Amino acid sequence: MQKVSVLLILAWVGFLFYAGIALFTSGFLLIRLELSNHSSCQEPPGPGSLPLGSQGKPGACWMASRFSRVVFVLIDALRFDFAQPQRSYVSGEPPVSLPFLGKLGSLQRILEIQPHHARLYRSQVDPPTITVQRLKALTTGSLPTFIDAGSNFASYAIVEDNLIKQLTRAGQRIVFMGDGIWRDLFPGAFSKAFFFSSSNIKDLHTVDNGILEHLYPTMDSGEWDVLIAHFMGVDHCGHSHGPYHPEMAKKLSQMDQMIQGLMDRLENDTLLVVAGDHGMTVTGDHGGESELEVSAALFLYSPTALFPSTPPEEPEVIPQISLVPTLALLLGLPIPFGNIGEVIAELFSESKDSQPHSSALAQAEALHLNAQQVSRFLHTYSAATQDLQVKELHQLQNLFTKASADYQWLLQNPQEAEATLQTVITELQQFLRGARATCIESWARFSLVRMAGGAALLASACFLCLLISQWSTSPSFHYRTLLLITVSWGLAGAMICAGLLVTAGWKLDLVILGAIAATSSLPPFLWKTMPGWGSKRPLAILFPIPGPVLILLLLRLAAAFSDSFVIADARATSFLLGSLILFLVAQLHWEGQMLPSRLLPKCRLGSSAPTSPLRHSGTYALRLGVGLLLCTRLAGLFHRCPEETPVCHSSPWLSPLASMVGSRAKNLWYGACVGALVALLVAVRLWLRRYGNLKSPEPPVLFVRWGLPLMALGTAAYWALASGADEAPPRLRALVAGATVVLPRAVAGLAAAGLLLLLWRPVTVLVKVGAGASRTRTVLTPFSGPPTSQADLEYVVPQIYRHMQEAFRGRIERTKSQGPLTVAAYQLGSVYSAAMVTALTLLAFPLLLLHAERISLVFLLLFLQSFLLLHLLAAGIPITTPGPFTVPWQAVSAWALLATQTFYSTGHQPVFPAIHWHAAFVGFPEGHGSSIWLPALLVGANTFASHLLFAVGCPLLLLWPFLCESQGPRKRRQPPGSEAESRTKPEEEEEEEEEPLMEMRLRDAPHHFNAALLQLGLKYLFVLGVQILACTLAASVLRRHLVVWKVFAPKFIFEAIGFIVSSVGLLLGIALVMRVDGAVSSWFRNLVLAQ
């Protein structure tokens, strides 16, 4: 089997998984249909006359305007309790001083002094709690769907009817200042705008100070009708420091002064709206649907009386989208066509001196207009998509018809209206709330056909992984022919499908075409392999996995169906990993396999088998197991608690050093982080030195000796500057800002240069050439002269390697000064592992930069855990010479579990609020401009760093047992009948030792080497594929579960992306091994020809 065939087969199997994931996603995460209809004053929302208040008034639309101007202040991430007074205490939060309480004192003063002029509401936000989705909801009155969360990196113009469009059509002068994201959402809508980039979440002041520079002069100029200001400092402070940091108190105090200044400048015809788009968690993040994230503050104030009564003791809870129809009617505008919010009825009451009857009638008028608009939207939307439930629509229509009839009767019989007025209000509110609930439920719609097809394709890919891994070691299995047939069938199926779609005039769907290509490639492969089924036992084909590993996989699959286990997956993963470690230790003791590697040689050309290596003591595996369990426990200290477990407290070590208060503690932690960095660098260099690869003059080794220290120095310098940037003297801040840009890019550039050097010259050995002739051994070959074929060359390579080792050890005597040249290679037996370890180290440094400083301790534990696990697994992996070579399922499962455990130990969770958004700005503090892929790539590299590292390092599972053969030299066995001859030799020659071949044994059987790499890759893809299959099945079965969008959908998305990253990393790791193998072959070929 050739190297290219291995990579192509793995790529084909990966494509099957990708097609299944894409097909399932297209049926599970659909986008709600956005209607292009618009409301207008010329088209009332329903039959009947306009409300009494709007008849005969100039410029009146659906309802006469109550305000001619509005100041809308949006404070990003203004959580509701941020507006609470100091005496308040929020249940569930830690009993510590809360610096954010009482800082918005102007709101409380106005509520106490002018209770009829102001109100504070608890705004209930619909998830996802991401800024772009919240802006869409605050302007359209609709509900963005789950899949729209991805547009936060690439916001696009809102096409639905919205408040900004209605204001523009009415000729209102809109002045905006703040977050530049509004420019993308509403292009060309503002008469004057001051946009500021908000991409740097560590910058707390640029946006806010820019707004304050223009806010009061704009108000005093009077050249505006609607003034919108979007402040970002509170949100950035939450991301950078969290809500409990003193910086949050400073930022809220600044907002309080701004609000007080606005209220002092307001005129009687102006309404002030202060709102938060969402809240934030106790760590300052958002995106999910926890109570703190969906709870935002909403404050309304006017110099004229707004409310007939005083505020209640506890603020009223209202849906966030209720602000849209309320503002529209207060400003005399049509309600946006797609709004499903309910007006805040008390804002449409008369003044405090009016009669209760007239106030209730005014509320009924606003609610009836709102209900007409929502009924029109439901009718139009259901006709366009047939998506809403017919039964529920019928019930809502009956309720609206009755409420509308009762309202018309009230207008015709005003003298009898008082008795039934409250009933009409209640009926209209029931209709509006029922319509909103129906839309929320119906917009979580699914395509069951696509979901079932995607799950079936994933299951087929998992089965193929098992099937091919079973037969990969058979030399009679022709992979190239099968691969060519399957790819041809897949392409043919896709082309036929595309032709049919074009002929029928339908739009080409790349997801469908990919699924058709993947499905079409399966039957010919199964048909060609069917004759081989009879040579295997059916049970061995379907279940080649050992019982304990099969139980572990089944437990992982079953846990995906429980929201409790998904939430507690971090603890479950650590438990399963610990259990598997204990099982491996017990298995080694039970089977007596306490060996560095079991050599089961097959004699060749009359040579005898070497002696078995010495067994370790019984405590060898026990020591490795205890070390692994200890590292697992230590890594668990760096945990992030899911929001569903309030009794759990996240590790404080996940936050950046810049958020720490107190220079002494910060300095101590900085020293620990730099110490971990140095320990990691020293450990890698010592490992390379132990196996002799650090003595090579090759460019990659020189880079390891000099480039890696420079990368470590750059990383440490960046940490120092980033953690103390706010404390830098003013004259040095420009220099510090420039260094925080240059240093991360320099480290990434050095890592890329090192990887390129490694790909260029991957053979890291020391070669010495001297004069002399061999006295003892000759290279045994079944031919005479130089090699004439690839098979000849591959067979002779291990013997040449042994010959060169003897020369280097000084066991080839120089018989004369002008003898033939002798070539010695120093420690060629670790050439594959040395390249892999070097590549992983080069990858680790830029990935480490994307994390908080204290995660460096986790990376050190990661390398230590990997080292211990590889030694433990190598102790029980048998090595047959010359093959086949097999990595057991226990090793692959343990490696995959360790990758998942590291994902959680680096402070991640499979939910959107846990994403480390700050990674997008490492090296790019000013943002990325219009670029989308670069910030997404940086955040993805931060999130899935563990998946990438363990996937790239997966070939070490195959290489490490051979590497462990170097536990010590062995005496060379004498052929039978040579004992007498050996007794006549000098004593030092009798003690002549034979160095182990280590990884050079893999070159003795290149077919088995390539087959082992293929089998290893397929096993790893199977273990990961079972997990993504479990997530798809769980999401399908539980698609109507209460927490499907909170737990199961994010889990599926993270597993899908993690699988893609892991599969790509696996291909890169195997490709690197093959590149080294090709370089070694070329090196030996040149050497043989020179000899």
PDB file of C-alpha atoms in Angstrom, residues 78 143 187 246 249 280 472 572 577 590 650 687 827 910 918 953 955 1014:
ATOM      1  CA  LEU A  78     -26.542  46.356  30.936  1.00  0.00           C
ATOM      2  CA  LEU A 143     -37.127  36.657  17.025  1.00  0.00           C
ATOM      3  CA  PRO A 187     -26.533  51.185   5.630  1.00  0.00           C
ATOM      4  CA  PRO A 246     -13.565  47.612  40.270  1.00  0.00           C
ATOM      5  CA  ALA A 249     -17.954  50.239  39.077  1.00  0.00           C
ATOM      6  CA  MET A 280     -23.874  38.843  31.296  1.00  0.00           C
ATOM      7  CA  SER A 472      -6.254  -2.804   6.250  1.00  0.00           C
ATOM      8  CA  ALA A 572     -17.874  12.337  33.230  1.00  0.00           C
ATOM      9  CA  LEU A 577     -10.437   8.488  31.584  1.00  0.00           C
ATOM     10  CA  TRP A 590      -3.167  -9.577  34.890  1.00  0.00           C
ATOM     11  CA  SER A 650     -15.441  28.175  38.169  1.00  0.00           C
ATOM     12  CA  TRP A 687      13.823  14.500  25.358  1.00  0.00           C
ATOM     13  CA  GLN A 827      20.183   7.620  16.779  1.00  0.00           C
ATOM     14  CA  PRO A 910     -19.701  23.292  24.605  1.00  0.00           C
ATOM     15  CA  HIS A 918     -10.596  37.633  23.315  1.00  0.00           C
ATOM     16  CA  GLY A 953       0.056  13.663  17.665  1.00  0.00           C
ATOM     17  CA  PRO A 955       0.693   8.708  15.127  1.00  0.00           C
ATOM     18  CA  LEU A1014      -4.356   3.750   7.989  1.00  0.00           C
TER      19      LEU A1014
END
